[in-house]
Tab-separated table of C-alpha atoms in Angstrom:
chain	number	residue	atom	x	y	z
A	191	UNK	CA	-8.779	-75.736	-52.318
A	192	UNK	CA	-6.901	-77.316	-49.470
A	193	UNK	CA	-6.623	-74.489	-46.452
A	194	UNK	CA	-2.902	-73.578	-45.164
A	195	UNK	CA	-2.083	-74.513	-41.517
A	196	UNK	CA	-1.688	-71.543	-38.995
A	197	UNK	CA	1.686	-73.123	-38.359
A	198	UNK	CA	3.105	-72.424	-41.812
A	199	UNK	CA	5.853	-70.838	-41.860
A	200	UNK	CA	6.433	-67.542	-43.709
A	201	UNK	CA	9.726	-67.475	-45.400
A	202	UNK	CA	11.164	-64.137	-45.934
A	203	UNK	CA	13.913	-64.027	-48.612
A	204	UNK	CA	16.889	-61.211	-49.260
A	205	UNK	CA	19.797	-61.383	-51.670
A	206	UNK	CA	23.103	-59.501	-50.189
A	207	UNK	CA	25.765	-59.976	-52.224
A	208	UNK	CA	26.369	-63.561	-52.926
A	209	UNK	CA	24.956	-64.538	-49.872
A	210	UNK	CA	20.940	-65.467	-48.867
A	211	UNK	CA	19.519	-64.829	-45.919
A	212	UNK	CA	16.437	-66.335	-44.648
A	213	UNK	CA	14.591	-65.260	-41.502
A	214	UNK	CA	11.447	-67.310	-40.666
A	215	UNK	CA	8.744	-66.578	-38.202
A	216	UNK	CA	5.536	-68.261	-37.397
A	217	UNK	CA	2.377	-66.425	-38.068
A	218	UNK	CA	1.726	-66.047	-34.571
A	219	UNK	CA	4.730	-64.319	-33.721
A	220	UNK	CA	4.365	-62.025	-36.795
A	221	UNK	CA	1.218	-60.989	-35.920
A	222	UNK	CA	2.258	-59.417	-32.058
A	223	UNK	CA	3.604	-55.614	-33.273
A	224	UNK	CA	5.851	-55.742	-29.526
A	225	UNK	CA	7.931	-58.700	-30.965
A	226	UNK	CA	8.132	-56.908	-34.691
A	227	UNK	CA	9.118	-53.932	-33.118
A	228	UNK	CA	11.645	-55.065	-31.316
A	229	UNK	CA	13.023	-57.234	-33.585
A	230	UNK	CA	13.163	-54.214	-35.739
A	231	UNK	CA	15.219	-51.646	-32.827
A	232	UNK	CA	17.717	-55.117	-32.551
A	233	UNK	CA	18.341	-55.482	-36.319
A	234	UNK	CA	18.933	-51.539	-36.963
A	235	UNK	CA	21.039	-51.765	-33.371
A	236	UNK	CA	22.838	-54.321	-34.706
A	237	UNK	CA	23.614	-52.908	-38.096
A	238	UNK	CA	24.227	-49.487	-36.538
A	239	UNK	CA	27.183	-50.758	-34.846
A	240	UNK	CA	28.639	-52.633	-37.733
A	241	UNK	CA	28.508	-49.372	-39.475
A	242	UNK	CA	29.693	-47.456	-36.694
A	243	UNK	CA	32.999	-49.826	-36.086
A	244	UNK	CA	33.131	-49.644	-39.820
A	245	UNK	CA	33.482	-45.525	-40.097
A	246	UNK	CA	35.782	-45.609	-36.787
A	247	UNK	CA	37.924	-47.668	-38.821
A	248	UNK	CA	38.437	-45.755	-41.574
A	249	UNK	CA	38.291	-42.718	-39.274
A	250	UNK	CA	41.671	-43.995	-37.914
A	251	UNK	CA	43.342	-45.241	-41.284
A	252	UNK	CA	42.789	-41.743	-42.663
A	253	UNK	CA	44.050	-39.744	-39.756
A	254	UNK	CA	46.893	-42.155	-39.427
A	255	UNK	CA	48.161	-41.673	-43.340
A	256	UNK	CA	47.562	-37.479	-42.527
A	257	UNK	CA	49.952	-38.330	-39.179
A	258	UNK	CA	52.542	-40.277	-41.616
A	259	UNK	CA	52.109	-37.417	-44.645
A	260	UNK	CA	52.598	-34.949	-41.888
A	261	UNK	CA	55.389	-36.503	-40.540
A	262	UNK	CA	56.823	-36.779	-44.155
A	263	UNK	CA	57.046	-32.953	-45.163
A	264	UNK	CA	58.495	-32.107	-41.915
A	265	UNK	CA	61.188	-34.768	-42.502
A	266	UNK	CA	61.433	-33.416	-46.023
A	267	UNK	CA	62.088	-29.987	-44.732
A	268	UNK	CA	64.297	-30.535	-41.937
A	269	UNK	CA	66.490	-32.491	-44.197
A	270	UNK	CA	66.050	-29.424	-46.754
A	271	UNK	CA	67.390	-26.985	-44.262
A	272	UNK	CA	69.794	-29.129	-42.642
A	273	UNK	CA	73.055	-26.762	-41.630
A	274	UNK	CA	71.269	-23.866	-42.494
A	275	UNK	CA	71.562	-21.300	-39.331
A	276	UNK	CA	68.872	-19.507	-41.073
A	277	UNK	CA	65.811	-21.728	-41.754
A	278	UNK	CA	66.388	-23.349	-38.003
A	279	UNK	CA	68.532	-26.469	-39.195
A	280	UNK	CA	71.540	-24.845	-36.539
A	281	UNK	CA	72.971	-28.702	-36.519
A	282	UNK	CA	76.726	-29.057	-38.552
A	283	UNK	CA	76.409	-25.789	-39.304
A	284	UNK	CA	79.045	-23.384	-37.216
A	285	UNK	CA	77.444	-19.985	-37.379
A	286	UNK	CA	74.247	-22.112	-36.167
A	287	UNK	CA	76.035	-23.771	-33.210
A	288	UNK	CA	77.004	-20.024	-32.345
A	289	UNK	CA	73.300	-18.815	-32.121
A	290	UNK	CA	71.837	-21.669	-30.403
A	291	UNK	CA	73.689	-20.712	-27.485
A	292	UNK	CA	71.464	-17.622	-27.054
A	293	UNK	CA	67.748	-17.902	-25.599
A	294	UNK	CA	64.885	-18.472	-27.798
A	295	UNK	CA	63.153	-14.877	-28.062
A	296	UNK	CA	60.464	-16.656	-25.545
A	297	UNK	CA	62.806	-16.715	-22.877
A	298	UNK	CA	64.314	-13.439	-23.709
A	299	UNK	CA	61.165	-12.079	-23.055
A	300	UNK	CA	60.466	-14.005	-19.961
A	301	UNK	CA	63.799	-12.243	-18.596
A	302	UNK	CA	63.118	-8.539	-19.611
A	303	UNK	CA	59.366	-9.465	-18.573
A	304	UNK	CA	60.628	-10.027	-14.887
A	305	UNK	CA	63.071	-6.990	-15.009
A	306	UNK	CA	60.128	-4.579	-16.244
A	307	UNK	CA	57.247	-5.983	-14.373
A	308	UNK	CA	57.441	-3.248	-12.067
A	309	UNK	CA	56.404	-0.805	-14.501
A	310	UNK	CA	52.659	0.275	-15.003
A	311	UNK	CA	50.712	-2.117	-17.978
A	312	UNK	CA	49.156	-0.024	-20.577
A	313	UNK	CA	46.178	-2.329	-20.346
A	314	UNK	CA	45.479	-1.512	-16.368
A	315	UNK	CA	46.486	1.966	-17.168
A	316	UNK	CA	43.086	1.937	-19.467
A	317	UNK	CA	40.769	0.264	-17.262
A	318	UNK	CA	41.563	2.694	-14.162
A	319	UNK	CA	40.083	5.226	-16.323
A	320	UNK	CA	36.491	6.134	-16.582
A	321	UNK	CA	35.275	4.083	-19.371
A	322	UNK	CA	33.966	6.746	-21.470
A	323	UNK	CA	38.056	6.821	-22.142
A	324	UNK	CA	38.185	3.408	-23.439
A	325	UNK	CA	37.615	3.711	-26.615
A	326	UNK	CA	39.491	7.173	-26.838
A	327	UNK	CA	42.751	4.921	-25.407
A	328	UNK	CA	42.244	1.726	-27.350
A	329	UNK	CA	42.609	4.182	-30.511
A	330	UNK	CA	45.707	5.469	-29.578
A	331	UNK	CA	46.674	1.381	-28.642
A	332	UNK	CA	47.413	2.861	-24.854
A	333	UNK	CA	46.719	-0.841	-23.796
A	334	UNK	CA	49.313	-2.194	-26.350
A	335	UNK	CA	52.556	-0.127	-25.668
A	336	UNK	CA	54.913	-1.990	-27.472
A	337	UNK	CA	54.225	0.688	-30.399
A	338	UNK	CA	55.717	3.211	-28.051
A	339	UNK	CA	58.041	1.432	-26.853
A	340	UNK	CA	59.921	0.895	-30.323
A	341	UNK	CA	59.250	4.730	-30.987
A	342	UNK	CA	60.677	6.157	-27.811
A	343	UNK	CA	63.944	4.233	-28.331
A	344	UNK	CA	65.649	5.502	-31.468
A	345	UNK	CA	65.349	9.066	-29.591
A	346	UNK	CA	66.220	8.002	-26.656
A	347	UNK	CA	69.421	6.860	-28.467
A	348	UNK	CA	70.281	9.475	-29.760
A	349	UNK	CA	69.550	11.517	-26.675
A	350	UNK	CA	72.424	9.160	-25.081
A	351	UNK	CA	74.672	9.004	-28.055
A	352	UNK	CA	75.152	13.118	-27.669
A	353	UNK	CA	75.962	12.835	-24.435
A	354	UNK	CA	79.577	13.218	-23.192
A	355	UNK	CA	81.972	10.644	-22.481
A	356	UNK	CA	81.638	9.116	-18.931
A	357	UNK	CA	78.792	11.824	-18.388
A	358	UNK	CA	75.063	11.363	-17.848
A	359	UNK	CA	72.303	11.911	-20.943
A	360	UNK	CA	70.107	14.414	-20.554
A	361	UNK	CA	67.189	12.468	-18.488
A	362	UNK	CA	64.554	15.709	-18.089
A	363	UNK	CA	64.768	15.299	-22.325
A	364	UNK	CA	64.677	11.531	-22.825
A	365	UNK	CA	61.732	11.940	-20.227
A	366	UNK	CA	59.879	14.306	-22.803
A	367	UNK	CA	60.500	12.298	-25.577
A	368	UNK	CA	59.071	9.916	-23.606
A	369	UNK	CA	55.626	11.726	-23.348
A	370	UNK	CA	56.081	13.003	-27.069
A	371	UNK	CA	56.846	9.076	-28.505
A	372	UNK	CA	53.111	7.954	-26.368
A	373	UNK	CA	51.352	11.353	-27.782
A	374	UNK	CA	52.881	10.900	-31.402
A	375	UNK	CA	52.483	7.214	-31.726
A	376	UNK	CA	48.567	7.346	-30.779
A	377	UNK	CA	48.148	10.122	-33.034
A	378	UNK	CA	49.835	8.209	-35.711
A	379	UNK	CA	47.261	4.877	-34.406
A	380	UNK	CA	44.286	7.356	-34.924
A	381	UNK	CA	45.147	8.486	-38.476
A	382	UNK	CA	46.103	5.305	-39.742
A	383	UNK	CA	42.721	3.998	-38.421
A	384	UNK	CA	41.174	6.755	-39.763
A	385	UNK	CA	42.134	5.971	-43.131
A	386	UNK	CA	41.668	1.551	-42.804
A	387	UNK	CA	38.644	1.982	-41.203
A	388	UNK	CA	36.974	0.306	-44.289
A	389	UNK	CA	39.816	-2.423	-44.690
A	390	UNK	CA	40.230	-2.623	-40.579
A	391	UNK	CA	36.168	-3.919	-40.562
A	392	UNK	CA	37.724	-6.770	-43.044
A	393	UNK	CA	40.901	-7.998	-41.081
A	394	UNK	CA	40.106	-10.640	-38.150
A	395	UNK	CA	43.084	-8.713	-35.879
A	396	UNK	CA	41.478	-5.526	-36.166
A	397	UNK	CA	38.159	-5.731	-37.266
A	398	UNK	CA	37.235	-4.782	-33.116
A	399	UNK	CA	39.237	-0.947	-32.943
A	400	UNK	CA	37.333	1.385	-31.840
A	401	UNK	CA	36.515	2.827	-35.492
A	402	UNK	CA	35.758	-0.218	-37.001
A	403	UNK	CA	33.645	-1.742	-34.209
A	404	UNK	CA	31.641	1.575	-34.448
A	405	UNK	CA	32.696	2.459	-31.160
A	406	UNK	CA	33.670	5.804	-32.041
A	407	UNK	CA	33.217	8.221	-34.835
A	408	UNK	CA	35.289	9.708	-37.534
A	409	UNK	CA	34.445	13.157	-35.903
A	410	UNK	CA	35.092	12.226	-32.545
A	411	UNK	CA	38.577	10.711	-33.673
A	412	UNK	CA	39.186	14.053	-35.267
A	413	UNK	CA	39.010	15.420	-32.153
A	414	UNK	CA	40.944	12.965	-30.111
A	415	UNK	CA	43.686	13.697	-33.054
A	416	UNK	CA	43.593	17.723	-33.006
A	417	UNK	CA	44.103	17.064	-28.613
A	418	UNK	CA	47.060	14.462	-29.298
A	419	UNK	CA	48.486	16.693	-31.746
A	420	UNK	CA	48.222	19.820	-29.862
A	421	UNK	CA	50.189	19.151	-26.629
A	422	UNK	CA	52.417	16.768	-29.014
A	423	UNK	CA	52.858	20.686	-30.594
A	424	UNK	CA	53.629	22.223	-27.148
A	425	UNK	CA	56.632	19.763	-26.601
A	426	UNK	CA	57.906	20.032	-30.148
A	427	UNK	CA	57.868	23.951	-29.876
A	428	UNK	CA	59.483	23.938	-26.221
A	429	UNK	CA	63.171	22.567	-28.020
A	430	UNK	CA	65.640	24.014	-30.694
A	431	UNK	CA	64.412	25.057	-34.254
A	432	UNK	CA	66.630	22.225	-35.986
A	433	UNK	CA	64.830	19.716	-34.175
A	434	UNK	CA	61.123	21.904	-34.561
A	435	UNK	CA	61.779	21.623	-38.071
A	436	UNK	CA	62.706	17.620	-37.903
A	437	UNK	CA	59.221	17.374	-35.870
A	438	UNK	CA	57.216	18.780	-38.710
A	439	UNK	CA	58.928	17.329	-41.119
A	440	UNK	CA	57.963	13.708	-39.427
A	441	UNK	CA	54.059	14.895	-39.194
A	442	UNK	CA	54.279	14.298	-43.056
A	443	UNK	CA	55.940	11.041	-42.862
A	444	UNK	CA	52.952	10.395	-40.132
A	445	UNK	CA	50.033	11.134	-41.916
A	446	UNK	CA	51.230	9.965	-45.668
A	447	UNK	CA	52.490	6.480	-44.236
A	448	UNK	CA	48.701	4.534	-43.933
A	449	UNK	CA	48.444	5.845	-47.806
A	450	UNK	CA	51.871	3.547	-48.606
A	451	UNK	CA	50.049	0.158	-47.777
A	452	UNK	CA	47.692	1.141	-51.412
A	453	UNK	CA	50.562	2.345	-53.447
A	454	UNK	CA	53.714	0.341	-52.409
A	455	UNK	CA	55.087	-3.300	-51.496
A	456	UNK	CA	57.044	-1.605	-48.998
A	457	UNK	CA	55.419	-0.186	-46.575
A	458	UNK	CA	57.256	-1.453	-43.979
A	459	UNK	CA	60.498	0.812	-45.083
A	460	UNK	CA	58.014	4.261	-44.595
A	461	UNK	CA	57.414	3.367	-41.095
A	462	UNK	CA	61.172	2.667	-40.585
A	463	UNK	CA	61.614	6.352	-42.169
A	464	UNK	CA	59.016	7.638	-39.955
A	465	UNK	CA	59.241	5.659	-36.621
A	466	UNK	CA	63.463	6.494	-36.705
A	467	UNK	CA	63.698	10.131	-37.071
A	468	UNK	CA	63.341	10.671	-33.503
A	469	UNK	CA	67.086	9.093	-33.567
A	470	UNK	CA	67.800	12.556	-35.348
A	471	UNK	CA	65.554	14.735	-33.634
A	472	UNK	CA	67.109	13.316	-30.061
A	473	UNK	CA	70.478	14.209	-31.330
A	474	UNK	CA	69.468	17.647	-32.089
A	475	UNK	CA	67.477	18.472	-29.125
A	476	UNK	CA	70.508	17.474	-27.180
A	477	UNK	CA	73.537	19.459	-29.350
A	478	UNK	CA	71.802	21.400	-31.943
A	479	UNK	CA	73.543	20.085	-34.444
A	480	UNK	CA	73.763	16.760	-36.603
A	481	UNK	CA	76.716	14.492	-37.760
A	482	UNK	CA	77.653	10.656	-38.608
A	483	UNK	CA	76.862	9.586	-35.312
A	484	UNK	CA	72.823	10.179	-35.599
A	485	UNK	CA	72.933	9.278	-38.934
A	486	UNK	CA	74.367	5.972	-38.577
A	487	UNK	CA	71.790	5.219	-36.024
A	488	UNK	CA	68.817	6.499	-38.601
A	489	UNK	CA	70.214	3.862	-40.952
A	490	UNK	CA	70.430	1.235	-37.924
A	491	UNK	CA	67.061	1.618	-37.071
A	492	UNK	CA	65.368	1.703	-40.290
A	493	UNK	CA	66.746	-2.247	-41.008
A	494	UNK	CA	65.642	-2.591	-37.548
A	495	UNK	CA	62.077	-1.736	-38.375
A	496	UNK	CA	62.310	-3.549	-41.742
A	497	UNK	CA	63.199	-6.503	-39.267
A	498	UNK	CA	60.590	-6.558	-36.679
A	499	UNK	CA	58.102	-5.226	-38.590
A	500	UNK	CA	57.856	-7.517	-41.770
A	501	UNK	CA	57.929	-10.253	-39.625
A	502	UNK	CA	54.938	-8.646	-37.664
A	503	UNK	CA	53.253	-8.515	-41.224
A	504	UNK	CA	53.028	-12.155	-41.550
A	505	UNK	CA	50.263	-12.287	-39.393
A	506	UNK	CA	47.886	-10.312	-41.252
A	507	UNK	CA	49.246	-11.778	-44.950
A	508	UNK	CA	46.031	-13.982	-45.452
A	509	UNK	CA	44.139	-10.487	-44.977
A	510	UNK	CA	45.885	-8.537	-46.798
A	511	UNK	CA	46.449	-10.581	-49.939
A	512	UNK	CA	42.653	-10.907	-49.747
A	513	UNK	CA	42.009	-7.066	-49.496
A	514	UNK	CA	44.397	-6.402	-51.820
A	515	UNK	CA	46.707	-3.930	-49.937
A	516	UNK	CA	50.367	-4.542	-49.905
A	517	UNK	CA	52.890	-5.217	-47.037
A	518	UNK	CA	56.751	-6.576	-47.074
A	519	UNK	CA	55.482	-9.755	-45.796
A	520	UNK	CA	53.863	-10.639	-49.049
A	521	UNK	CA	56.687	-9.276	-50.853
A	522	UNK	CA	59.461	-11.452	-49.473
A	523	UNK	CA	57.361	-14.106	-49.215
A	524	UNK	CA	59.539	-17.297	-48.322
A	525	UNK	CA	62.649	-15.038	-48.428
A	526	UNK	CA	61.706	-12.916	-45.539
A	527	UNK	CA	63.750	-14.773	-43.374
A	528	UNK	CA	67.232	-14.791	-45.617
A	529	UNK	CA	66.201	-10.778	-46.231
A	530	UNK	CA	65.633	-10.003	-42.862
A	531	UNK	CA	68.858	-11.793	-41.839
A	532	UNK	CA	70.792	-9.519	-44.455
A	533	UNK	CA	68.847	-6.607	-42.836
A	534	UNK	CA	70.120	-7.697	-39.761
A	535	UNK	CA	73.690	-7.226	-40.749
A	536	UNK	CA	73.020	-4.137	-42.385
A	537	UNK	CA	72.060	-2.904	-39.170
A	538	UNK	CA	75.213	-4.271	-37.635
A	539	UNK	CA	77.302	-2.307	-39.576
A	540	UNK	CA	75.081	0.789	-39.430
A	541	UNK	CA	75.250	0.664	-34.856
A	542	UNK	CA	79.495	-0.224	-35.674
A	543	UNK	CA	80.152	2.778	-37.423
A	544	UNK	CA	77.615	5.221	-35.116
A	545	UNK	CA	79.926	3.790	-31.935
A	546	UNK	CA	83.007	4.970	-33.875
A	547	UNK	CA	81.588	8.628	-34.837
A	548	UNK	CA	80.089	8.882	-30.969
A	549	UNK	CA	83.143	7.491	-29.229
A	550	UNK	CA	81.734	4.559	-27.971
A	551	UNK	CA	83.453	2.160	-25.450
A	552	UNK	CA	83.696	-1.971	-26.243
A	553	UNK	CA	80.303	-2.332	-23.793
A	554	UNK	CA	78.618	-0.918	-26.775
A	555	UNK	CA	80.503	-3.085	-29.843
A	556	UNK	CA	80.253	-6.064	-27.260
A	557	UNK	CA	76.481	-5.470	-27.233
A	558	UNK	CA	75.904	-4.133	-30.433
A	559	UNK	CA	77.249	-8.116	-31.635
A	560	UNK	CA	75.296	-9.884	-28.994
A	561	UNK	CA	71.740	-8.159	-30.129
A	562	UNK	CA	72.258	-8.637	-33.963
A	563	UNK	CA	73.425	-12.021	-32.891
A	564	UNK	CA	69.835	-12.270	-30.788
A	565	UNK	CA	68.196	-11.308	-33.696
A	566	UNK	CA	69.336	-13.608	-35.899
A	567	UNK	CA	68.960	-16.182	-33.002
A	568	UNK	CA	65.139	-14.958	-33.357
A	569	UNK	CA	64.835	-15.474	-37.181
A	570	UNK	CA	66.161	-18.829	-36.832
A	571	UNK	CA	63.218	-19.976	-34.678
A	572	UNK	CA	60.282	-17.743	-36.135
A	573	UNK	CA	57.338	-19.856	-37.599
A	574	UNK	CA	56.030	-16.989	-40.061
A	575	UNK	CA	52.769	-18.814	-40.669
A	576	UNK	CA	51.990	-19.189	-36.771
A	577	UNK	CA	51.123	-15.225	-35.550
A	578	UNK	CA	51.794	-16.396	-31.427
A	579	UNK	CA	55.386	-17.190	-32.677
A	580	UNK	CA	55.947	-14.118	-34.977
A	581	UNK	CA	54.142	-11.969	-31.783
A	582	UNK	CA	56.883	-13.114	-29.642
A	583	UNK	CA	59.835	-12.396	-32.335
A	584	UNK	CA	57.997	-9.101	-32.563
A	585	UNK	CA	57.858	-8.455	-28.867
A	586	UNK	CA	61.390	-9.029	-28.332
A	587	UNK	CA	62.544	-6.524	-29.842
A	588	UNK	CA	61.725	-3.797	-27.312
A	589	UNK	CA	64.235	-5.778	-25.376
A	590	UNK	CA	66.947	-5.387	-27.736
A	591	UNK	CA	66.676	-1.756	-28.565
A	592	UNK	CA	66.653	-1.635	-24.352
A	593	UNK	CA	69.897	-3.491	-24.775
A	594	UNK	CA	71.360	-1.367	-27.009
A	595	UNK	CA	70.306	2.203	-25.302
A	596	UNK	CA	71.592	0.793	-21.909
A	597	UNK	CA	75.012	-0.228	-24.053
A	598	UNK	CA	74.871	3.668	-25.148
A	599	UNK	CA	74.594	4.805	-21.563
């Protein structure tokens, strides 16, 4: 048997595809493991990069049909809502041209944010307390009051709307309605979290309150309550007994209203029950009596509520479809912004005929227009699947119920 020369070379044979590749090598060379290995580290360096270049390339095909797809539906929509003053299409449309001459609710904000700026933050308010308060605070949403803000108001309107022509309101009362709305409305935060504790621990907005984080207890928030309640009791008892019986008649309305959220699509129109009545209470305290004008601004402010507060629901409607509670957001659905709109002139109508029963002048009717018109300026521009934008359309309606009380004065 004839013996092999060390020279021979070793042929190494692959099939890839239709191709062959052959890679030779003497025996001397295979036999040194530095050369194997890194002819090995080249090969998989080599086909790590073809693969790499390969994935980067389909990478960017598939995120350029998304960016065309994308691009797409939002032609699809725009051209959908073309005209429409309602759905944000203002162009060829009149009443759209109209509205896009008023600020987007951002810049509304950014204006009344400048004006107010002076006032004390609810958030530094909390923190120059001992911290044993935090929690105690954060329940009754001290740091957030917006809440207040849009329960003060209807009373304070009322407050004005008794007052006599060319006089001044009764300032020493709107002052301790005031106090009362900030007592009331975090007594009103503590029962409701008292009751959602168990759903609150399931929502990503609320899931850190000082119930559901485990901050506090149900007892100690029993107590907070009974305190909020009591000197809320001492105000309510200091004014006239139609307006003590309105104020009891409310603490039902207040501690039935986180039940409505289990039982009812509407919840939304409860609060605008509750949150309003201090439009009728104001009144009262002011003349003892009642009439169309207090009414009429009861009505006003409950389609303002249904307003700013369904459109505040959108940001929770992934939560609370999943939980299973309900909320006008999921109710309305894609028509929350036609039935908000139709709210919206609702509560035009309702603030017209209060300014005829309370002998308003045309700075009221001119302002009355111009904040309805704001609104709907609002509704145009709200993304209700994006919760910064629907914050912001929330937000600006402190300003307008400002607007209107000022228009009152």
């Amino acid at each position: 048997m004839l013996r092999q020369p060390r020279a021979l070379l070793l042929i190494r044979t692959c099939c890839h595809g239709n191709h062959l590749h052959t890679t030779t090598a003497t025996l001397a060379e295979s036999s040194d493991p530095k050369k194997q290995w890194s002819d090995f580290t080249e090969n998989i360096q080599k086909k790590g990069k073809w693969w790499k270049g390969k994935y980067q390339e389909a990478w960017k095909d598939e995120q350029e049909k998304f960016r065309k797809a994308k691009q797409e539906f939002r032609d699809k929509r725009e051209a959908h809502y073309q005209g429409s003053s309602t759905q944000g299409g203002v162009e060829g449309d009149i009443p759209g041209k109209i509205l896009s001459v008023f600020p987007t609710p951002a810049s509304f904000n950014a204006k009344f944010d400048r004006a107010l700026s002076k006032l004390p933050d609810g958030a530094d308010l909390v923190r120059k307390t001992p911290q044993w308060c935090w929690p105690y605070l954060q329940l009754s949403r001290v740091d957030k009051p917006i809440g207040a803000w849009l329960l003060f108001l209807p009373s304070a309107w009322g407050i004005c709307m008794a007052a006599p022509t060319f006089g001044l309101p009764n300032l020493p009362l709107i002052a301790l309605f005031g106090v009362g709305a900030v007592l009331m409305r975090g007594a009103g935060c503590t029962i409701n979290d008292m009751w959602d504790v168990d759903l609150d621990r399931q929502v990503v907005r609320t899931r850190d309150r000082p119930l559901a984080s485990g901050q506090l207890s149900k007892q100690q928030a029993l107590q907070w309550l009974a305190i909020q309640l009591g000197v809320s009791a001492l105000i309510l008892f200091s004014l006239n007994t139609q307006t003590i019986i309105l104020g009891l008649s409310s603490l039902l309305l207040v501690g039935s209203y986180p039940l409505m959220k289990r039982i009812t699509d509407l919840p939304q129109l409860y609060l605008g029950l509750t949150f309003n009545l201090g439009t009728l209470m104001g009144y009262s305290a002011a003349t003892g009596n009642l009439g169309l004008a207090p009414f009429s601004l009861y009505i006003a402010g409950i389609c303002w509520t249904m307003i700013y507060d369904t459109v505040y629901a959108h940001q929770d409607k992934v939560d609370d479809r999943r939980v299973g509670v309900g909320s006008s957001a999921l109710r309305f659905g894609d028509r929350t912004v036609q039935i908000c709109t139709n709210f919206t002139s609702a509560m035009g109508i309702a603030l017209f005929l209060a300014g005829l029963a309370g002998g308003c002048g045309p700075i009221y009717y001119i302002s009355s227009f111009l904040t309805c018109s704001m609104i709907m300026r609002g509704l145009s521009l709200v993304n209700l699947d994006n919760p910064k934008s629907c914050w912001e359309f929330f937000i600006m309606n402190r300003n307008i119920g400002l607007v209107i009380l000022l228009s009152i004065i």
